[in-house]
Structures are given as structure tokens and as C-alpha cells.
Coordinates of C-alpha atoms in Angstrom, one line a residue:
M234 CA 23.5 -27.5 12.1
H235 CA 23.2 -25.2 15.1
A236 CA 25.1 -26.0 18.2
S237 CA 24.9 -24.5 21.8
T238 CA 27.4 -24.6 24.7
S239 CA 26.3 -25.0 28.3
G240 CA 28.7 -25.7 31.2
G241 CA 31.6 -26.0 28.7
A242 CA 30.1 -29.0 26.9
E243 CA 28.9 -28.6 23.3
R244 CA 25.6 -30.2 22.3
R245 CA 24.3 -30.5 18.8
W246 CA 20.7 -29.7 18.2
V247 CA 20.3 -32.5 15.6
G248 CA 22.4 -35.7 15.8
P249 CA 24.1 -37.4 12.8
A250 CA 21.4 -40.1 12.5
S251 CA 18.7 -37.4 12.5
V252 CA 20.6 -35.5 9.8
V253 CA 20.6 -38.6 7.5
V254 CA 16.9 -39.2 8.0
L255 CA 16.2 -35.5 7.5
V256 CA 18.1 -35.4 4.2
L257 CA 16.2 -38.5 3.0
L258 CA 12.9 -37.0 4.0
V259 CA 13.7 -33.8 2.1
A260 CA 14.8 -35.6 -1.0
S261 CA 11.8 -37.9 -0.9
T262 CA 9.4 -34.9 -0.5
V263 CA 11.0 -33.0 -3.4
A264 CA 10.9 -36.1 -5.6
A265 CA 7.2 -36.7 -4.7
V266 CA 6.3 -33.1 -5.5
L267 CA 8.1 -33.2 -8.8
V268 CA 6.4 -36.4 -9.8
S269 CA 3.0 -35.1 -8.8
Q270 CA 3.6 -31.9 -10.7
R271 CA 4.7 -33.9 -13.8
Q272 CA 1.5 -36.0 -13.5
L273 CA -0.6 -32.9 -13.4
D274 CA 1.2 -31.5 -16.5
T275 CA 0.6 -34.7 -18.3
R276 CA -3.1 -34.7 -17.3
L277 CA -3.5 -31.1 -18.3
R278 CA -1.8 -31.8 -21.7
S279 CA -4.2 -34.7 -22.3
L280 CA -7.2 -32.5 -21.5
A281 CA -5.8 -29.9 -23.9
E282 CA -5.4 -32.4 -26.7
T283 CA -8.9 -33.6 -26.1
A284 CA -10.2 -30.0 -26.2
A285 CA -8.2 -29.3 -29.4
A286 CA -9.7 -32.3 -31.1
T287 CA -13.2 -31.2 -30.0
V288 CA -12.5 -27.7 -31.3
R289 CA -11.3 -29.0 -34.6
Q290 CA -14.4 -31.2 -34.9
D291 CA -16.7 -28.3 -34.1
V292 CA -15.0 -25.9 -36.5
Q293 CA -14.8 -28.4 -39.3
L294 CA -18.4 -29.5 -38.8
N295 CA -19.7 -25.9 -38.9
L296 CA -17.7 -25.2 -42.1
Q297 CA -18.8 -28.4 -43.8
R298 CA -22.5 -28.0 -42.7
D299 CA -22.8 -24.5 -44.2
V300 CA -20.8 -25.5 -47.3
A301 CA -23.0 -28.6 -47.8
A302 CA -26.1 -26.4 -47.6
V303 CA -24.7 -24.1 -50.2
V304 CA -23.7 -27.0 -52.4
G305 CA -27.3 -28.2 -52.3
L306 CA -28.4 -24.7 -53.2
A307 CA -26.0 -24.6 -56.2
R308 CA -27.4 -27.9 -57.5
S309 CA -30.9 -26.4 -57.4
L310 CA -30.0 -23.7 -59.9
D311 CA -30.3 -24.5 -63.6
D312 CA -28.2 -21.7 -64.9
V313 CA -26.9 -18.6 -63.0
T314 CA -27.7 -16.4 -66.0
T315 CA -31.4 -17.2 -65.8
V316 CA -31.8 -16.7 -62.0
D317 CA -33.7 -13.6 -61.1
A318 CA -33.6 -11.8 -57.7
D319 CA -36.8 -13.2 -56.3
R320 CA -35.9 -16.8 -57.1
W321 CA -32.5 -16.4 -55.6
T322 CA -33.7 -14.7 -52.4
G323 CA -36.4 -17.3 -51.9
A324 CA -33.9 -20.2 -52.4
V325 CA -31.5 -18.6 -49.8
D326 CA -34.3 -18.0 -47.3
Q327 CA -35.4 -21.7 -47.6
V328 CA -31.8 -22.9 -46.8
A329 CA -31.5 -20.3 -43.9
R330 CA -34.7 -21.6 -42.3
A331 CA -33.1 -25.0 -42.1
G332 CA -30.9 -23.6 -39.3
V333 CA -27.6 -23.1 -41.1
F334 CA -25.6 -19.9 -41.8
T335 CA -25.2 -19.1 -38.1
D336 CA -21.6 -17.8 -38.6
I337 CA -22.0 -16.5 -42.1
T338 CA -22.2 -12.8 -42.9
A339 CA -23.4 -13.0 -46.5
V340 CA -24.3 -15.4 -49.3
N341 CA -23.6 -14.0 -52.7
L342 CA -24.4 -15.2 -56.2
L343 CA -21.7 -14.5 -58.8
V344 CA -22.1 -14.7 -62.5
V345 CA -18.7 -15.3 -64.0
S346 CA -17.6 -15.3 -67.6
E347 CA -14.5 -15.4 -69.7
A348 CA -13.7 -12.0 -71.3
E349 CA -14.5 -13.1 -74.8
D350 CA -18.0 -14.3 -73.7
L351 CA -18.8 -11.2 -71.7
D352 CA -21.1 -9.6 -74.3
A353 CA -23.0 -12.8 -74.9
T354 CA -23.4 -13.3 -71.2
L355 CA -24.7 -9.7 -70.7
A356 CA -27.1 -10.1 -73.6
S357 CA -28.5 -13.3 -72.2
L358 CA -29.5 -11.8 -68.8
P359 CA -33.2 -11.0 -68.6
D360 CA -34.3 -7.4 -67.8
S361 CA -35.5 -8.4 -64.3
V362 CA -32.1 -9.7 -63.5
R363 CA -30.3 -6.6 -64.8
E364 CA -32.5 -4.3 -62.7
V365 CA -31.8 -6.0 -59.3
L366 CA -28.3 -7.4 -59.7
D367 CA -25.3 -5.3 -58.9
L368 CA -23.4 -5.4 -62.2
R369 CA -19.6 -4.9 -62.1
L370 CA -16.7 -5.7 -64.2
G371 CA -13.3 -7.0 -63.1
D372 CA -9.9 -6.4 -64.7
G373 CA -8.8 -10.1 -65.1
P374 CA -9.8 -12.8 -67.5
L375 CA -12.8 -13.6 -65.3
H376 CA -15.5 -11.0 -65.0
A377 CA -18.2 -10.9 -62.4
V378 CA -21.2 -9.5 -64.2
G379 CA -23.8 -9.8 -61.5
T380 CA -24.4 -10.6 -57.8
A381 CA -27.3 -11.1 -55.4
V382 CA -26.8 -10.7 -51.7
W383 CA -28.3 -12.4 -48.6
P384 CA -29.5 -11.6 -45.9
E385 CA -29.6 -7.8 -46.3
P386 CA -28.9 -5.5 -49.4
E387 CA -26.4 -3.5 -47.3
N388 CA -24.1 -6.5 -47.4
Q389 CA -23.5 -5.9 -51.1
V390 CA -20.3 -4.2 -50.0
V391 CA -18.9 -7.7 -49.4
L392 CA -18.9 -8.1 -53.2
G393 CA -15.8 -5.8 -53.4
Y394 CA -13.9 -8.4 -51.3
D395 CA -15.2 -11.2 -53.5
V396 CA -13.7 -10.2 -56.7
F397 CA -12.6 -6.6 -57.0
L398 CA -10.7 -5.5 -53.9
N399 CA -9.5 -8.8 -52.5
P400 CA -6.4 -10.1 -54.2
Q401 CA -7.1 -13.6 -52.8
A402 CA -10.5 -13.7 -54.5
E403 CA -9.6 -14.0 -58.2
P404 CA -7.4 -17.2 -57.8
A405 CA -10.1 -18.8 -55.6
V406 CA -12.9 -18.0 -58.0
R407 CA -10.9 -19.3 -61.0
A408 CA -10.0 -22.5 -59.1
A409 CA -13.7 -23.0 -58.2
I410 CA -15.0 -22.4 -61.7
L411 CA -12.3 -24.3 -63.6
R412 CA -12.0 -27.3 -61.2
T413 CA -15.7 -27.2 -60.2
T414 CA -14.6 -27.7 -56.6
V415 CA -15.2 -25.7 -53.4
Q416 CA -12.3 -23.3 -52.7
A417 CA -11.6 -20.7 -50.0
T418 CA -9.5 -17.6 -49.8
A419 CA -6.7 -16.8 -47.3
P420 CA -7.7 -14.8 -44.2
L421 CA -8.8 -11.3 -45.0
Q422 CA -10.2 -8.3 -43.3
V423 CA -13.8 -7.6 -44.3
V424 CA -15.8 -4.4 -43.7
Q425 CA -19.2 -5.0 -42.2
E426 CA -22.0 -2.6 -41.2
T427 CA -21.3 -3.6 -37.6
E428 CA -17.5 -4.0 -37.3
D429 CA -14.5 -5.0 -39.2
Q430 CA -13.5 -8.6 -38.7
R431 CA -11.3 -11.3 -40.0
A432 CA -13.0 -13.8 -42.3
I433 CA -12.6 -16.3 -45.1
V434 CA -14.6 -16.4 -48.3
V435 CA -15.6 -19.8 -49.6
Y436 CA -16.7 -20.2 -53.3
V437 CA -19.1 -23.1 -54.3
P438 CA -19.3 -23.5 -58.1
V439 CA -22.7 -23.7 -59.8
V440 CA -22.7 -26.6 -62.3
P441 CA -26.1 -26.8 -64.2
E442 CA -25.2 -30.1 -65.8
P443 CA -23.3 -33.0 -64.1
G444 CA -19.8 -33.1 -65.5
G445 CA -20.4 -29.8 -67.4
P446 CA -18.7 -26.4 -66.9
A447 CA -19.6 -24.0 -64.1
T448 CA -21.6 -20.9 -65.1
G449 CA -21.1 -19.0 -61.8
A450 CA -20.3 -19.4 -58.1
I451 CA -21.9 -18.8 -54.7
S452 CA -19.7 -17.1 -52.1
L453 CA -20.0 -17.5 -48.3
V454 CA -18.3 -15.0 -46.0
F455 CA -17.5 -16.9 -42.8
R456 CA -17.0 -14.8 -39.7
A457 CA -14.1 -16.6 -38.2
G458 CA -14.2 -14.7 -34.8
A459 CA -17.9 -15.5 -34.3
L460 CA -17.5 -19.1 -35.1
L461 CA -14.5 -19.4 -32.8
D462 CA -16.3 -17.6 -29.9
D463 CA -19.2 -20.1 -30.1
V464 CA -16.7 -23.0 -29.8
V465 CA -14.6 -21.5 -27.0
A466 CA -17.8 -20.8 -25.0
R467 CA -18.1 -24.6 -24.5
L468 CA -14.5 -25.0 -23.2
P469 CA -13.4 -24.7 -19.6
R470 CA -13.1 -21.2 -18.3
G471 CA -9.9 -19.5 -19.1
A472 CA -9.3 -21.6 -22.3
A473 CA -7.9 -19.8 -25.4
V474 CA -7.9 -20.7 -29.1
R475 CA -6.0 -19.4 -32.1
W476 CA -7.2 -20.2 -35.6
I477 CA -4.4 -20.0 -38.1
D478 CA -4.2 -20.5 -41.9
G479 CA -1.2 -22.8 -42.2
S480 CA -1.1 -22.7 -46.0
V481 CA 2.3 -22.0 -47.7
G482 CA 3.3 -18.4 -47.9
L483 CA 1.3 -17.0 -45.0
E484 CA 3.0 -15.9 -41.8
G485 CA 2.3 -13.6 -38.8
D486 CA -0.9 -11.5 -38.9
A487 CA -1.6 -12.5 -42.5
A488 CA -2.1 -16.1 -41.4
L489 CA -4.3 -15.3 -38.3
L490 CA -8.0 -16.0 -38.8
A491 CA -9.2 -15.4 -35.2
D492 CA -8.2 -15.8 -31.6
A493 CA -10.4 -16.0 -28.6
G494 CA -9.3 -15.7 -25.0
T495 CA -5.9 -14.9 -23.4
P496 CA -3.5 -17.9 -23.1
A497 CA -2.6 -18.6 -19.5
E498 CA 1.1 -18.6 -18.6
D499 CA 0.8 -21.9 -16.8
G500 CA -1.4 -23.5 -19.4
Q501 CA -0.8 -26.4 -21.7
V502 CA -1.0 -26.0 -25.5
A503 CA -2.3 -28.6 -28.0
V504 CA -2.3 -28.3 -31.8
E505 CA -4.7 -29.7 -34.3
V506 CA -4.2 -29.4 -38.1
F507 CA -6.8 -30.2 -40.7
N508 CA -7.2 -29.7 -44.5
D509 CA -10.5 -28.4 -45.8
L510 CA -11.8 -26.1 -48.6
G511 CA -8.5 -26.4 -50.4
R512 CA -6.5 -24.9 -47.5
T513 CA -4.6 -26.1 -44.4
F514 CA -5.8 -24.9 -41.0
R515 CA -4.2 -25.0 -37.6
L516 CA -5.9 -24.7 -34.2
D517 CA -3.8 -23.8 -31.1
V518 CA -5.8 -24.6 -28.0
T519 CA -4.5 -23.5 -24.5
L520 CA -6.0 -24.9 -21.3
P521 CA -5.2 -23.2 -18.0
A522 CA -4.3 -25.2 -14.9
T523 CA -7.7 -24.3 -13.5
A524 CA -9.2 -26.7 -16.0
L525 CA -8.1 -29.4 -13.6
G526 CA -10.2 -29.9 -10.4
T527 CA -9.3 -28.0 -7.3
A528 CA -8.5 -31.2 -5.4
E529 CA -6.4 -32.5 -8.2
R530 CA -4.4 -29.2 -8.4
R531 CA -3.7 -29.4 -4.7
V532 CA -2.0 -32.8 -4.8
P533 CA 1.6 -31.4 -5.2
L534 CA 0.9 -28.8 -2.4
L535 CA -0.4 -31.5 -0.1
V536 CA 2.5 -33.8 -0.8
G537 CA 5.0 -31.0 -0.1
A538 CA 3.1 -29.9 3.0
L539 CA 3.1 -33.5 4.3
G540 CA 6.9 -33.8 3.7
A541 CA 7.5 -30.5 5.4
V542 CA 5.4 -31.5 8.4
L543 CA 7.4 -34.8 8.6
C544 CA 10.7 -32.9 8.3
L545 CA 9.7 -30.3 10.9
G546 CA 8.5 -33.1 13.2
L547 CA 11.8 -34.8 13.0
V548 CA 13.7 -31.6 13.7
L549 CA 11.5 -30.6 16.6
T550 CA 11.7 -34.1 18.1
S551 CA 15.5 -34.1 17.9
V552 CA 15.8 -30.6 19.2
A553 CA 13.3 -31.0 22.0
W554 CA 15.3 -33.4 24.1
Q555 CA 18.5 -31.4 23.6
R556 CA 16.7 -28.2 24.7
T557 CA 15.2 -29.9 27.7
T558 CA 18.7 -30.7 29.1
R559 CA 19.9 -27.2 28.4
R560 CA 16.8 -25.7 30.0
A561 CA 17.6 -27.5 33.3
D562 CA 21.0 -25.8 33.4
Q563 CA 19.7 -22.5 32.3
L564 CA 16.8 -22.5 34.6
A565 CA 19.0 -22.6 37.7
A566 CA 21.2 -19.9 36.3
R567 CA 18.2 -17.7 35.4
R568 CA 16.6 -18.2 38.8
T569 CA 19.8 -17.3 40.6
A570 CA 20.3 -14.2 38.4
A571 CA 16.6 -13.3 38.8
L572 CA 16.9 -13.6 42.6
A573 CA 20.0 -11.4 42.6
T574 CA 18.3 -8.8 40.4
T575 CA 15.2 -8.9 42.5
T576 CA 17.2 -8.5 45.7
A577 CA 19.1 -5.5 44.1
E578 CA 15.8 -3.9 43.0
L579 CA 14.3 -4.4 46.4
E580 CA 17.4 -2.8 48.0
A581 CA 17.2 0.1 45.6
T582 CA 13.5 0.5 46.2
N583 CA 14.0 0.5 50.0
R584 CA 16.8 3.1 49.6
E585 CA 14.4 5.3 47.6
L586 CA 11.6 4.8 50.0
R587 CA 13.9 5.7 53.0
E588 CA 15.1 8.8 51.1
L589 CA 11.5 9.8 50.3
D590 CA 10.5 9.3 53.9
R591 CA 13.5 11.4 55.0
L592 CA 12.6 14.1 52.5
K593 CA 9.0 14.0 53.6
D594 CA 9.9 14.3 57.2
R595 CA 12.3 17.2 56.4
M596 CA 9.7 19.0 54.3
I597 CA 7.0 18.5 57.0
G598 CA 9.4 19.8 59.6
T599 CA 10.5 22.7 57.4
V600 CA 7.0 23.6 56.4
S601 CA 5.9 23.4 60.1
H602 CA 8.7 25.6 61.2
D603 CA 8.1 28.1 58.4
L604 CA 4.4 28.2 59.2
R605 CA 5.0 28.3 63.0
S606 CA 7.5 31.2 63.0
P607 CA 5.4 33.8 61.2
L608 CA 2.3 32.7 63.1
T609 CA 4.2 33.1 66.4
V610 CA 5.2 36.6 65.4
I611 CA 1.7 37.5 64.3
R612 CA 0.2 36.1 67.5
G613 CA 2.6 38.0 69.7
A614 CA 2.1 41.2 67.9
S615 CA -1.6 40.9 68.0
Q616 CA -1.6 40.3 71.8
M617 CA 0.6 43.3 72.3
L618 CA -1.8 45.4 70.2
L619 CA -4.8 44.2 72.3
E620 CA -3.3 44.1 75.8
R621 CA -0.9 47.0 76.0
S622 CA -1.1 50.7 75.7
L623 CA 1.3 51.5 72.8
T624 CA 2.5 54.6 71.2
D625 CA 1.6 55.2 67.6
A626 CA 5.2 54.4 66.5
Q627 CA 5.1 51.1 68.4
R628 CA 1.7 50.2 67.0
Q629 CA 2.9 51.0 63.4
E630 CA 6.0 48.8 63.9
L631 CA 3.9 45.9 65.2
T632 CA 1.6 46.3 62.2
R633 CA 4.5 46.3 59.8
R634 CA 5.8 43.1 61.4
V635 CA 2.4 41.4 61.0
L636 CA 2.3 42.4 57.3
R637 CA 5.8 41.0 56.7
Q638 CA 5.0 37.7 58.3
T639 CA 1.6 37.6 56.5
S640 CA 3.5 38.1 53.2
R641 CA 5.9 35.3 54.2
L642 CA 3.0 33.0 54.9
R643 CA 1.3 33.8 51.7
G644 CA 4.5 33.2 49.7
L645 CA 4.9 29.8 51.4
I646 CA 1.3 28.8 50.7
D647 CA 1.6 30.0 47.1
E648 CA 4.7 28.0 46.6
L649 CA 3.0 24.8 47.9
L650 CA -0.1 25.5 45.7
V651 CA 2.0 26.0 42.6
S652 CA 3.9 22.8 43.3
A653 CA 0.6 20.9 43.7
Q654 CA -0.7 22.4 40.4
A655 CA 2.5 21.4 38.6
R656 CA 2.3 17.8 39.8
G657 CA -1.4 17.7 38.8
G658 CA -0.9 19.2 35.3
A659 CA -3.3 22.1 36.1
L660 CA -0.7 24.9 35.8
R661 CA -1.5 27.4 33.0
A662 CA 0.3 30.5 31.8
D663 CA -1.2 33.8 30.6
R664 CA 1.5 34.6 28.0
R665 CA 1.8 38.1 26.6
P666 CA 4.7 40.2 25.2
L667 CA 6.9 41.2 28.1
E668 CA 10.0 43.4 28.4
L669 CA 12.4 41.6 30.8
R670 CA 14.7 44.5 31.7
P671 CA 12.2 46.4 33.9
V672 CA 10.9 43.2 35.5
I673 CA 14.4 42.2 36.5
A674 CA 15.2 45.6 37.8
T675 CA 12.0 45.6 40.0
I676 CA 12.8 42.2 41.4
I677 CA 16.4 43.2 42.3
D678 CA 15.1 46.4 44.0
D679 CA 12.3 44.6 45.9
L680 CA 14.6 41.9 47.2
D681 CA 17.7 44.0 47.4
I682 CA 19.6 41.0 46.0
G683 CA 22.2 41.1 43.2
E684 CA 23.0 43.5 40.5
F685 CA 22.1 43.8 36.8
V686 CA 25.3 43.4 34.7
G687 CA 25.8 43.9 31.0
E688 CA 22.4 45.4 30.0
P689 CA 22.2 45.0 26.2
D690 CA 20.0 47.5 24.3
D691 CA 18.9 45.1 21.5
V692 CA 17.1 42.4 23.6
P693 CA 13.5 42.0 22.2
A694 CA 10.4 41.3 24.3
V695 CA 9.5 37.7 25.2
M696 CA 6.2 35.9 25.2
A697 CA 5.6 34.9 28.8
D698 CA 3.4 35.3 31.9
Q699 CA 4.9 38.2 34.0
I700 CA 3.8 36.7 37.4
H701 CA 5.5 33.4 36.5
V702 CA 8.7 35.1 35.3
E703 CA 8.8 37.2 38.6
R704 CA 8.4 34.0 40.7
V705 CA 11.2 32.2 38.8
L706 CA 13.6 35.1 39.2
H707 CA 12.6 35.5 42.9
N708 CA 13.4 31.8 43.5
L709 CA 16.7 32.0 41.6
L710 CA 17.8 35.1 43.5
V711 CA 16.7 33.8 46.9
N712 CA 18.5 30.5 46.2
A713 CA 21.7 32.4 45.3
V714 CA 21.6 34.2 48.6
N715 CA 20.8 31.0 50.6
H716 CA 23.1 28.6 48.9
G717 CA 25.7 30.8 47.2
A718 CA 27.9 33.8 47.9
P719 CA 28.1 37.3 46.6
P720 CA 28.5 38.9 44.2
I721 CA 25.2 37.8 42.6
E722 CA 24.9 38.9 39.0
V723 CA 21.9 38.9 36.7
S724 CA 22.4 39.3 32.9
L725 CA 20.4 39.2 29.7
A726 CA 21.4 37.8 26.2
W727 CA 19.5 37.5 22.9
L728 CA 20.3 34.3 20.9
A729 CA 19.0 35.4 17.5
R730 CA 19.7 32.1 15.8
E731 CA 17.5 30.2 18.4
N732 CA 15.1 33.2 18.6
V733 CA 15.2 33.1 22.4
V734 CA 16.3 35.3 25.3
E735 CA 18.4 34.0 28.2
V736 CA 18.3 35.4 31.7
S737 CA 21.3 34.2 33.8
V738 CA 21.6 34.3 37.6
R739 CA 25.0 33.6 38.9
D740 CA 26.6 33.6 42.4
H741 CA 30.2 33.1 43.4
G742 CA 29.8 30.4 46.1
A743 CA 30.7 26.7 46.1
G744 CA 28.4 25.8 43.2
V745 CA 26.4 22.6 42.7
P746 CA 28.2 19.2 42.7
V747 CA 28.0 17.4 39.4
E748 CA 26.2 14.4 40.9
L749 CA 23.4 16.7 42.2
R750 CA 22.8 19.0 39.1
E751 CA 19.8 17.0 37.9
E752 CA 18.4 16.2 41.4
V753 CA 18.1 19.9 42.4
F754 CA 15.4 20.4 39.7
T755 CA 13.1 17.7 41.2
D756 CA 10.6 17.8 44.1
F757 CA 12.5 17.9 47.4
G758 CA 15.8 17.9 45.6
R759 CA 18.5 19.9 47.2
A760 CA 22.2 20.5 46.8
G761 CA 23.1 18.7 50.1
D762 CA 21.6 19.5 53.5
A763 CA 22.9 23.0 53.9
G764 CA 20.7 26.1 53.7
P765 CA 17.0 26.8 54.3
G766 CA 14.1 25.6 52.1
Y767 CA 12.5 22.3 51.5
G768 CA 13.5 21.5 47.9
L769 CA 10.5 22.8 45.8
G770 CA 11.9 26.2 44.5
L771 CA 13.8 24.9 41.5
A772 CA 11.2 22.2 40.7
I773 CA 8.5 24.9 40.6
A774 CA 10.7 27.3 38.6
T775 CA 11.4 24.5 36.0
E776 CA 7.6 23.8 35.6
L777 CA 6.9 27.6 35.3
A778 CA 9.5 27.9 32.6
R779 CA 8.0 24.9 30.7
V780 CA 4.4 26.2 30.6
N781 CA 5.8 29.5 29.2
G782 CA 7.5 27.7 26.3
G783 CA 11.0 28.0 27.8
T784 CA 13.5 26.1 29.9
L785 CA 15.5 26.3 33.1
R786 CA 18.9 24.6 33.3
Y787 CA 22.2 24.7 35.2
R788 CA 25.3 26.1 33.4
D789 CA 28.8 25.5 34.7
P790 CA 30.3 29.0 35.0
E791 CA 33.9 29.9 34.4
G792 CA 35.3 30.2 37.9
P793 CA 33.6 29.6 41.2
G794 CA 29.8 29.6 41.9
A795 CA 26.6 28.4 40.3
C796 CA 24.8 29.7 37.2
F797 CA 21.1 29.0 36.4
V798 CA 19.8 30.1 33.0
L799 CA 16.1 30.8 32.2
T800 CA 15.3 30.7 28.4
L801 CA 12.1 32.2 27.0
P802 CA 10.9 32.5 23.4
V803 CA 10.9 35.9 21.7
A804 CA 7.5 37.5 21.1
A805 CA 6.3 37.6 17.5
T806 CA 6.7 41.0 15.9

């Protein structure tokens, strides 16, 4: 059983008395389910036995009905040797119209004689019989000298199984003739015009005079599969039946007459044995569990579910009161912890808001100052150009001053616009193959900042927007001047394994403190309060590197100073 500890005291979820009741409930539920399942098995077995008895009655009734009809047909014949084809066919049709022969493939008339009487038998046959009967001779002491076939002439092929090709036929014919009793063969495979199938051949002796000898026999070819299909069709869905010849000496496939349906794994099997036609037959009938009603099959499930509900109810009831007491203790602890967490979160949020407010004020002040200074210069120069008489040299100097301050204003405005685009996700790059060496040299010459060191000859072109690269390098060099110390060095490196080119800008100042190396890449983030600017340069440079498929990161250099590395992908060749 589970246990929990609260305030140093141990509480069990389920007490000893509840455990005893729970065990009794579980045992009772299992026993009830087993009893219910056993009752279902008994019920299903009883149904299977009833079904097997019904199948036996149907099969035996069908056999006896057709055999009885042929026995009557045999008694109507005076002498096999005097029966012509027309008379035979008419007699068979008359019996067929009575509704029998539903599972019979053919009804044949055999004229059988001992070997020594063969010539006399042949001589006694009328010419009309000789013309229509299929005359064949066998190799044994009994000879079939003629046959007539019903219902179609094509079925004469069955004659081969009657006497000549079927090893079971000769003993059955002999027994029928000598004993004047109905006899059947063991299961055999007959060839039909439609399909091959398992069957039995039944021989009915023809006895012209009561108590006298038999002069021939009538054979019936029973289609075992068709007969069984008719019977199984009346059983519950999913039922299966196997019809086996249980006579001595037959095993396996040799004993199988027919099977219909696939036995269910959860079914019950009932066996029926009966003797008929001189043989012993066995019927194995399998009924699936679905033969029972749906409600009846659900009884074990319902019993188990009821027991499970009772067990669960007991456990939940026993656990509920224990958990209620623990919750009271835990609730106070959770509320205290939640209050402390909320207070800490509020303090952290207030600190962040104060810092953002401070950064906002600083940025507004810086931007205002940076905008006011060039505007003041431009205004003063413009007034002097308008109000004073100036020499050409003075006028040119004032014009150059206005141009410089205008460029400064434009740079400041561009930087603010790029920052707004980056935050809004509207920043796009016009990436083309670009040689970095001349771009770096131009930026160094224009700003007069830094020097190009270690110029390798094997650096390939990169895929980037030239204006974006120039802006990133401009920001890195200006930051190195504002926050670092000379010498300022710019270097190139090709990392062939990563297929990228690195541009490193390093100064030899105090460097960036470890705790600020991530913050300097964010909006308004700065390495302390020293130096000009308002904390957008590196954030903008990082976003420009990203939209060009590269990165901008800080690398701790060997020795003093700070090192920022721009990585750009190599252009495809």
C-alpha cells in the first residue's frame, strides 16, 4: 500500500480493515467471473451437443432418404440384364421428380457377373441395351458389363470410380451383391465436370426375386461437401462441421469426407458417431461463443466490472479522507510558497520595468542630444550663410559642416529605422556574391579606424548584402573606438569545414564583462554606462547578420580587449 509523509507523521492511504475488505472483494469478484465463465462454457457445450445431434439427424436422414428411394427403384427392376436405356432413364426421372437426389451427382446401373458367367451375360443382353450402355470389363472376379448414368451422359466418367479406378469399389460391390445389403465405399476423390470433390459411393443390390441372388447394383455418388453445406447453413453463424469416416484403417485426409466452416478458437466441440451403410461415421461440430446471446456473453464482463467498481469505490473512499487531511497541510504550504514566488516575480518584473524605463529615458535623452547637436550646427551654419558676407573659403567650410551633420543625422535615422524593421520582422537582404577584402579596406579608409591584418589570399566570396555588411563593420569599428582602445585589428579567415568566412574586429581595451556578453547584443544593451550610443548598434548588427545567413558573436581574445566575429556563408561556385 502507498504511504505519504506530512509534517513528520506517516499516513497510510488504505487502512488494515480496508485492506481485508478489498482482498475479500477481489477474491469474490474473481470467483464470480470464473463461475460465470464456466456456466457460459457449459451452456455453449450444451448448444454444441444439440447442434451435433441435429447435424447427425439431418445427414443420416438425407442419406437414408436417397438410399430408400434407390431401394424402391431396385425393387421395380425385374432383371438388370433386361433393362434397356429408355426404361432405366424413365425410372430414374420418376424417382428424381419425387424430390430426392438433391446431393447426389449420379445414379448408375451396373450389370455385374462372375467371370465364368460373363459370356452368357453378354449374350443375354438385347441389342438395344448393348447400343446405349457403356460396356467395360474389370480385372477381378466380378465384371461390370454395362452401366446407365443419370442425370447427364457426361457423368459416365463416374463409372471409373465405381469399379475400375476406385480400389474401394470392388469390395463394396462384392459385399452388396453377395450379401444383398446396401454398402458404401470409403471417402474418395471424384472427378466431376464442375469440380473435383470428396464423395462416397453407395451400392444398392438389385434382387429380382425375394431371397434370390442379386443380378446387378445401382450406385449413388453422394457429394459430401454439398450435403454438409446444406446442413451447416441452418446452424448459427460461425459454426463449423467436419464429417469423418471413422471406420478401421482410415486416418488423416483419407478419412475426411468434408468440412464446412472454420472452427473458432474459443468454440466448443461436440462429437456425434453413427453407423450406416456398412460404415462408421463421425461428425465434429464446433460452435463459436457468438452462438450465445450478446447479453448472455456479457455476464462475466458485467460481473467483473461490478466487482472492479466496488473495489475502486472502496479504495477511493478510503483514500479520500486521508487525502483531505493531507491537502489541508499542503494547501497552506503551497499558498505560502506561491505567495513567495509571486512576490519574487513581482520584484523581478518591477526591476525589469525600472531598467526598461531607465533605458528608455537614456535612449530618448541620447537620441534627443544626437539629433539636437547636428541640427544646432546646421542651423548656425545656415544663418551665417544667409546673414553674413562670407568669403568663398568660409562658405565652403560651412557647407562641408552642414553636409557632415546631415550625414550624421541620416545615419542616426537609418539606424533607428533598421532597428524598427528588425523588431517588426520586415528586414530583408539582397544577397549576392561579395568579395570581403575590398569592402573591409574601403570601410577602414572611410572611417580611418583600424588596420587590416593577416590578409589571406584564399578567402572565397560570400553570399551577402553589401550594404548590410558595410553597416555591420561600421558599427563594430565605431564600437571599438568608442568602448575599446587601439590598436584596432580587422582580420579574415576561411573555415573550409564549416564553409563560412569569419571577419574579426578586435580592440585592446578593457573588454566586455562576462555577465554582459549576452546583454550587449539586445536592444538598449550596453557594456556598462561608459561611452556614447544608446544600445542599438550590436542588436542591429546581429539582426543584419542573421538575415544574411550568418552570425555575430563575442569571442574572448587572448590578452586584453574585446573581439567580435561576423560569420557569413560562402557563395556557391
